[in-house]
mmCIF file of C-alpha atoms in Angstrom:
data_model
loop_
_atom_site.group_PDB
_atom_site.id
_atom_site.type_symbol
_atom_site.label_atom_id
_atom_site.label_comp_id
_atom_site.label_asym_id
_atom_site.label_seq_id
_atom_site.Cartn_x
_atom_site.Cartn_y
_atom_site.Cartn_z
ATOM 1 C CA MET A 1 41.233 -22.956 31.987
ATOM 2 C CA LYS A 2 38.406 -20.366 32.111
ATOM 3 C CA LYS A 3 38.929 -16.906 30.731
ATOM 4 C CA PHE A 4 38.220 -13.829 32.966
ATOM 5 C CA LEU A 5 37.596 -10.231 32.258
ATOM 6 C CA ILE A 6 38.581 -7.989 35.113
ATOM 7 C CA GLY A 7 37.963 -10.727 37.602
ATOM 8 C CA ILE A 8 34.582 -11.731 36.003
ATOM 9 C CA PRO A 9 34.171 -14.916 33.952
ATOM 10 C CA LEU A 10 33.935 -14.098 30.245
ATOM 11 C CA ALA A 11 30.749 -16.281 29.876
ATOM 12 C CA LEU A 12 29.018 -14.245 32.543
ATOM 13 C CA THR A 13 29.928 -10.965 30.836
ATOM 14 C CA VAL A 14 28.231 -12.115 27.621
ATOM 15 C CA ALA A 15 25.192 -13.321 29.482
ATOM 16 C CA CYS A 16 24.800 -9.903 31.102
ATOM 17 C CA ILE A 17 24.413 -8.083 27.762
ATOM 18 C CA PRO A 18 20.876 -6.377 27.916
ATOM 19 C CA LEU A 19 18.382 -8.321 25.832
ATOM 20 C CA SER A 20 17.116 -4.981 24.392
ATOM 21 C CA THR A 21 20.557 -4.591 22.745
ATOM 22 C CA ILE A 22 20.590 -8.107 21.311
ATOM 23 C CA ALA A 23 17.080 -7.965 20.034
ATOM 24 C CA ALA A 24 17.311 -4.338 18.804
ATOM 25 C CA PRO A 25 15.223 -3.836 15.490
ATOM 26 C CA VAL A 26 17.327 -3.817 12.364
ATOM 27 C CA VAL A 27 14.914 -2.518 9.724
ATOM 28 C CA ARG A 28 12.704 0.624 9.799
ATOM 29 C CA THR A 29 9.958 0.805 7.192
ATOM 30 C CA ILE A 30 8.619 3.998 5.539
ATOM 31 C CA LYS A 31 5.627 3.928 3.264
ATOM 32 C CA GLN A 32 6.110 5.210 -0.287
ATOM 33 C CA THR A 33 3.498 8.058 0.158
ATOM 34 C CA GLN A 34 5.151 9.161 3.409
ATOM 35 C CA ALA A 35 8.317 10.277 1.541
ATOM 36 C CA SER A 36 7.130 11.040 -1.935
ATOM 37 C CA GLY A 37 4.192 13.006 -3.453
ATOM 38 C CA GLN A 38 1.914 15.723 -2.326
ATOM 39 C CA GLY A 39 0.914 14.076 0.892
ATOM 40 C CA ALA A 40 4.575 13.311 1.896
ATOM 41 C CA ILE A 41 5.915 14.404 5.401
ATOM 42 C CA LEU A 42 9.686 14.979 5.663
ATOM 43 C CA GLN A 43 11.058 11.776 7.191
ATOM 44 C CA THR A 44 14.122 11.934 9.567
ATOM 45 C CA ILE A 45 16.728 9.282 9.191
ATOM 46 C CA ASN A 46 19.347 9.142 11.978
ATOM 47 C CA VAL A 47 22.970 8.229 11.368
ATOM 48 C CA TRP A 48 25.033 7.170 14.332
ATOM 49 C CA ASN A 49 28.763 7.134 15.035
ATOM 50 C CA GLY A 50 30.417 3.986 13.646
ATOM 51 C CA HIS A 51 26.997 2.597 12.501
ATOM 52 C CA GLY A 52 25.976 3.016 8.831
ATOM 53 C CA VAL A 53 22.409 3.191 7.609
ATOM 54 C CA ALA A 54 21.095 1.874 4.269
ATOM 55 C CA ILE A 55 18.053 3.134 2.392
ATOM 56 C CA SER A 56 16.563 0.398 0.258
ATOM 57 C CA PHE A 57 14.237 0.859 -2.756
ATOM 58 C CA TYR A 58 14.327 -2.899 -3.648
ATOM 59 C CA GLU A 59 10.812 -3.621 -2.344
ATOM 60 C CA ILE A 60 9.052 -1.134 -4.478
ATOM 61 C CA GLY A 61 11.070 -2.009 -7.638
ATOM 62 C CA GLU A 62 12.238 1.452 -8.442
ATOM 63 C CA THR A 63 15.735 2.314 -9.719
ATOM 64 C CA ILE A 64 17.708 5.210 -8.121
ATOM 65 C CA LYS A 65 18.835 7.541 -10.846
ATOM 66 C CA LYS A 66 20.206 10.581 -9.014
ATOM 67 C CA VAL A 67 20.845 11.845 -5.480
ATOM 68 C CA TRP A 68 21.689 15.198 -3.833
ATOM 69 C CA LEU A 69 23.197 15.502 -0.349
ATOM 70 C CA ASP A 70 23.068 19.212 0.615
ATOM 71 C CA ASP A 71 25.768 18.968 3.320
ATOM 72 C CA PRO A 72 28.382 16.256 2.843
ATOM 73 C CA SER A 73 30.609 17.544 5.690
ATOM 74 C CA GLN A 74 29.401 14.879 8.231
ATOM 75 C CA ILE A 75 27.841 12.067 6.137
ATOM 76 C CA LEU A 76 29.290 10.133 3.338
ATOM 77 C CA LEU A 77 26.999 8.610 0.648
ATOM 78 C CA ASP A 78 27.531 5.527 -1.444
ATOM 79 C CA THR A 79 25.306 3.393 -3.678
ATOM 80 C CA ASP A 80 25.249 -0.206 -5.112
ATOM 81 C CA GLY A 81 25.457 1.263 -8.643
ATOM 82 C CA CYS A 82 26.810 4.342 -10.389
ATOM 83 C CA LEU A 83 24.697 7.563 -10.362
ATOM 84 C CA GLU A 84 24.799 10.885 -12.218
ATOM 85 C CA GLY A 85 26.597 13.437 -10.198
ATOM 86 C CA LEU A 86 28.480 10.865 -8.067
ATOM 87 C CA GLU A 87 30.768 9.353 -10.666
ATOM 88 C CA GLU A 88 32.201 10.975 -13.789
ATOM 89 C CA ASN A 89 31.952 7.896 -15.991
ATOM 90 C CA CYS A 90 28.444 6.605 -15.436
ATOM 91 C CA SER A 91 26.985 5.643 -18.852
ATOM 92 C CA ASN A 92 24.050 3.683 -17.373
ATOM 93 C CA PRO A 93 23.089 5.203 -13.974
ATOM 94 C CA GLY A 94 21.025 3.156 -11.630
ATOM 95 C CA ALA A 95 20.992 1.659 -8.113
ATOM 96 C CA GLY A 96 18.645 0.149 -5.670
ATOM 97 C CA LEU A 97 20.277 1.055 -2.309
ATOM 98 C CA ILE A 98 22.003 4.052 -0.703
ATOM 99 C CA HIS A 99 24.396 3.590 2.132
ATOM 100 C CA LEU A 100 24.971 6.507 4.576
ATOM 101 C CA ARG A 101 28.029 6.746 6.935
ATOM 102 C CA ARG A 102 28.882 9.341 9.547
ATOM 103 C CA ILE A 103 32.345 10.889 9.601
ATOM 104 C CA LYS A 104 34.088 13.512 11.747
ATOM 105 C CA ARG A 105 32.973 16.965 10.577
ATOM 106 C CA VAL A 106 35.009 18.456 7.762
ATOM 107 C CA ASN A 107 34.976 22.157 7.285
ATOM 108 C CA ILE A 108 33.767 22.925 3.798
ATOM 109 C CA PRO A 109 33.842 26.576 2.752
ATOM 110 C CA GLY A 110 30.431 28.099 2.170
ATOM 111 C CA ILE A 111 28.450 25.330 3.953
ATOM 112 C CA PRO A 112 27.035 26.340 7.358
ATOM 113 C CA GLN A 113 27.442 23.955 10.246
ATOM 114 C CA THR A 114 24.113 22.272 11.160
ATOM 115 C CA SER A 115 23.104 18.977 12.786
ATOM 116 C CA THR A 116 20.768 18.002 9.909
ATOM 117 C CA THR A 117 20.869 18.060 6.131
ATOM 118 C CA LEU A 118 18.599 17.124 3.182
ATOM 119 C CA LEU A 119 18.865 14.065 0.978
ATOM 120 C CA THR A 120 16.931 14.148 -2.285
ATOM 121 C CA VAL A 121 16.464 10.910 -4.320
ATOM 122 C CA VAL A 122 15.238 10.681 -7.846
ATOM 123 C CA THR A 123 13.916 7.218 -8.900
ATOM 124 C CA GLN A 124 12.418 5.634 -11.933
ATOM 125 C CA SER A 125 9.852 2.781 -12.176
ATOM 126 C CA SER A 126 9.854 -0.029 -14.692
ATOM 127 C CA SER A 127 7.170 1.955 -16.651
ATOM 128 C CA GLY A 128 9.481 4.939 -16.901
ATOM 129 C CA GLU A 129 7.641 7.068 -14.269
ATOM 130 C CA ARG A 130 10.002 9.267 -12.130
ATOM 131 C CA LYS A 131 9.469 10.129 -8.517
ATOM 132 C CA THR A 132 11.299 12.309 -5.971
ATOM 133 C CA TYR A 133 11.928 11.395 -2.316
ATOM 134 C CA SER A 134 13.160 13.797 0.411
ATOM 135 C CA PHE A 135 14.726 12.720 3.743
ATOM 136 C CA ARG A 136 16.091 14.705 6.579
ATOM 137 C CA LEU A 137 19.425 13.225 7.739
ATOM 138 C CA ALA A 138 20.351 13.799 11.337
ATOM 139 C CA THR A 139 23.725 12.935 13.202
ATOM 140 C CA SER A 140 22.915 11.018 16.375
ATOM 141 C CA ASN A 141 24.844 9.719 19.451
ATOM 142 C CA GLY A 142 23.990 6.751 21.586
ATOM 143 C CA THR A 143 22.779 3.281 20.695
ATOM 144 C CA PRO A 144 21.679 2.791 17.036
ATOM 145 C CA LYS A 145 18.005 2.033 16.656
ATOM 146 C CA TYR A 146 18.132 0.565 13.098
ATOM 147 C CA SER A 147 20.575 -0.135 10.292
ATOM 148 C CA GLN A 148 18.291 -0.137 7.322
ATOM 149 C CA VAL A 149 15.365 1.886 6.093
ATOM 150 C CA THR A 150 13.080 0.151 3.648
ATOM 151 C CA ILE A 151 10.729 1.963 1.368
ATOM 152 C CA GLN A 152 7.408 -0.032 1.080
ATOM 153 C CA ASN A 153 4.383 0.077 -1.209
ATOM 154 C CA ASP A 154 1.183 1.429 0.286
ATOM 155 C CA VAL A 155 -0.751 -1.845 0.304
ATOM 156 C CA ALA A 156 -3.766 -0.269 2.087
ATOM 157 C CA ARG A 157 -4.154 2.247 -0.747
ATOM 158 C CA GLU A 158 -4.089 -0.422 -3.386
ATOM 159 C CA GLN A 159 -6.920 -2.314 -1.543
ATOM 160 C CA ILE A 160 -9.307 0.595 -1.391
ATOM 161 C CA THR A 161 -10.756 -0.076 -4.795
ATOM 162 C CA PRO A 162 -10.440 -3.809 -5.398
ATOM 163 C CA LYS A 163 -11.196 -4.941 -8.987
ATOM 164 C CA PRO A 164 -14.498 -6.836 -9.194
ATOM 165 C CA GLN A 165 -14.437 -10.533 -9.925
ATOM 166 C CA LEU A 166 -15.546 -11.277 -13.464
ATOM 167 C CA GLN A 167 -17.350 -14.425 -12.346
ATOM 168 C CA SER A 168 -19.225 -12.384 -9.752
ATOM 169 C CA LEU A 169 -20.294 -9.858 -12.352
ATOM 170 C CA VAL A 170 -21.555 -12.597 -14.688
ATOM 171 C CA LYS A 171 -23.546 -14.241 -11.832
ATOM 172 C CA THR A 172 -25.159 -10.890 -10.873
ATOM 173 C CA GLN A 173 -26.186 -10.161 -14.452
ATOM 174 C CA GLN A 174 -27.741 -13.630 -14.633
ATOM 175 C CA THR A 175 -29.745 -12.856 -11.517
ATOM 176 C CA ILE A 176 -30.899 -9.558 -12.996
ATOM 177 C CA ASN A 177 -31.986 -11.237 -16.235
ATOM 178 C CA GLN A 178 -33.964 -13.829 -14.279
ATOM 179 C CA ILE A 179 -35.735 -11.254 -12.159
ATOM 180 C CA ARG A 180 -36.597 -9.276 -15.316
ATOM 181 C CA GLY A 181 -37.895 -12.467 -16.945
ATOM 182 C CA GLY A 182 -40.023 -13.219 -13.940
ATOM 183 C CA ILE A 183 -41.443 -9.674 -14.041
ATOM 184 C CA VAL A 184 -42.463 -10.019 -17.606
ATOM 185 C CA VAL A 185 -44.257 -13.366 -16.891
ATOM 186 C CA ALA A 186 -46.017 -11.755 -13.916
ATOM 187 C CA ILE A 187 -47.142 -8.823 -16.057
ATOM 188 C CA LYS A 188 -48.532 -11.033 -18.782
ATOM 189 C CA SER A 189 -50.290 -13.115 -16.132
ATOM 190 C CA GLY A 190 -51.847 -9.979 -14.635
ATOM 191 C CA TRP A 191 -50.245 -10.444 -11.303
ATOM 192 C CA ILE A 192 -48.285 -7.211 -11.562
ATOM 193 C CA LEU A 193 -49.242 -3.997 -13.311
ATOM 194 C CA GLN A 194 -46.551 -1.665 -14.630
ATOM 195 C CA GLN A 195 -48.032 1.322 -12.872
ATOM 196 C CA ASP A 196 -48.074 -0.419 -9.505
ATOM 197 C CA GLU A 197 -45.802 0.562 -6.696
ATOM 198 C CA LEU A 198 -44.534 -2.995 -6.514
ATOM 199 C CA HIS A 199 -43.252 -2.776 -10.059
ATOM 200 C CA GLN A 200 -41.427 0.382 -9.199
ATOM 201 C CA ARG A 201 -39.842 -1.224 -6.228
ATOM 202 C CA LEU A 202 -38.711 -4.157 -8.334
ATOM 203 C CA GLN A 203 -37.011 -1.662 -10.717
ATOM 204 C CA LYS A 204 -35.189 -0.236 -7.745
ATOM 205 C CA LEU A 205 -34.115 -3.676 -6.749
ATOM 206 C CA ILE A 206 -32.578 -4.251 -10.167
ATOM 207 C CA GLY A 207 -30.860 -0.800 -9.946
ATOM 208 C CA TYR A 208 -29.214 -1.725 -6.623
ATOM 209 C CA LEU A 209 -28.044 -5.107 -8.045
ATOM 210 C CA GLN A 210 -26.478 -3.206 -10.971
ATOM 211 C CA SER A 211 -24.652 -0.829 -8.632
ATOM 212 C CA GLY A 212 -22.910 -3.711 -6.869
ATOM 213 C CA ASP A 213 -25.180 -4.681 -3.959
ATOM 214 C CA ASN A 214 -25.773 -8.372 -3.252
ATOM 215 C CA ILE A 215 -29.323 -9.672 -3.707
ATOM 216 C CA SER A 216 -30.104 -9.570 0.075
ATOM 217 C CA THR A 217 -28.965 -5.967 0.486
ATOM 218 C CA ALA A 218 -30.715 -4.919 -2.687
ATOM 219 C CA ALA A 219 -33.997 -6.454 -1.607
ATOM 220 C CA ASN A 220 -33.899 -4.738 1.785
ATOM 221 C CA LYS A 221 -33.171 -1.338 0.205
ATOM 222 C CA ALA A 222 -35.969 -1.830 -2.291
ATOM 223 C CA SER A 223 -38.477 -3.084 0.311
ATOM 224 C CA VAL A 224 -38.964 -6.303 -1.578
ATOM 225 C CA SER A 225 -39.189 -9.753 0.130
ATOM 226 C CA GLN A 226 -36.679 -12.390 -0.651
ATOM 227 C CA GLU A 227 -39.613 -14.731 -1.144
ATOM 228 C CA LEU A 228 -40.904 -12.561 -4.009
ATOM 229 C CA VAL A 229 -37.463 -12.451 -5.560
ATOM 230 C CA ASN A 230 -37.229 -16.167 -5.404
ATOM 231 C CA LYS A 231 -40.630 -16.578 -7.104
ATOM 232 C CA LEU A 232 -39.693 -14.182 -9.932
ATOM 233 C CA ILE A 233 -36.493 -16.154 -10.492
ATOM 234 C CA ALA A 234 -38.495 -19.443 -10.549
ATOM 235 C CA LEU A 235 -41.065 -17.987 -12.998
ATOM 236 C CA SER A 236 -38.198 -17.077 -15.341
ATOM 237 C CA LYS A 237 -36.610 -20.542 -15.095
ATOM 238 C CA SER A 238 -39.725 -22.575 -15.688
ATOM 239 C CA SER A 239 -42.962 -21.888 -17.392
ATOM 240 C CA ASP A 240 -44.571 -24.660 -15.466
ATOM 241 C CA ASN A 241 -45.110 -22.336 -12.573
ATOM 242 C CA LEU A 242 -47.576 -20.440 -14.666
ATOM 243 C CA THR A 243 -50.035 -23.357 -14.632
ATOM 244 C CA GLN A 244 -50.017 -23.768 -10.846
ATOM 245 C CA GLY A 245 -52.226 -20.802 -10.378
ATOM 246 C CA ASN A 246 -50.204 -19.403 -7.484
ATOM 247 C CA GLY A 247 -50.558 -15.655 -7.376
ATOM 248 C CA LEU A 248 -47.557 -13.518 -6.186
#
């Protein structure tokens, strides 16, 4: 026998649930520098009726040491570990996640009634560095938009100055040494004079290579042909080229 809800088959009522509700995003991400440091902007986190919100620091590997909630009259705070100020007997404070839950307003003497409050979080990294995060908590009505806020590392900032590859540095230095060796051979053979403009351009080429440019870019900047560069490298590699009588 089929089940009905107010005259409508139960299966149809489930099928009629809006897809936007079923596929609503669960996790909201906040970059580390958006909530901590000199460039931080106060981030608002909404807490809905009957729908808790968690703030996770797991992804950045920092341990929560202490928190302050300026107005606890509407929002309850809990963590996955004991913290200073929240529990009397907390010999080893530390947590990775904060859980927020909205409650019916409680009148607390001395605290004005507002729709928002400030949450301050003090964390500590594995190296012992401490950071402070600030969040504006706001009570909200309607359909919840997320149930977790994850603090993420600023990947883009870490990629601004990538570390040079050791192998690439060694190869560049080998190329520089070969060009220098070719210049020495060319000067001894009388094909290049040290006071010539060409010699100066070759020195600029070496300077560009030392500053990190690849050989093609460095040659273009120094107005030196790739053919000349190849000949200098060949002179350095083999003394047989000296007997061929090919001028540069």
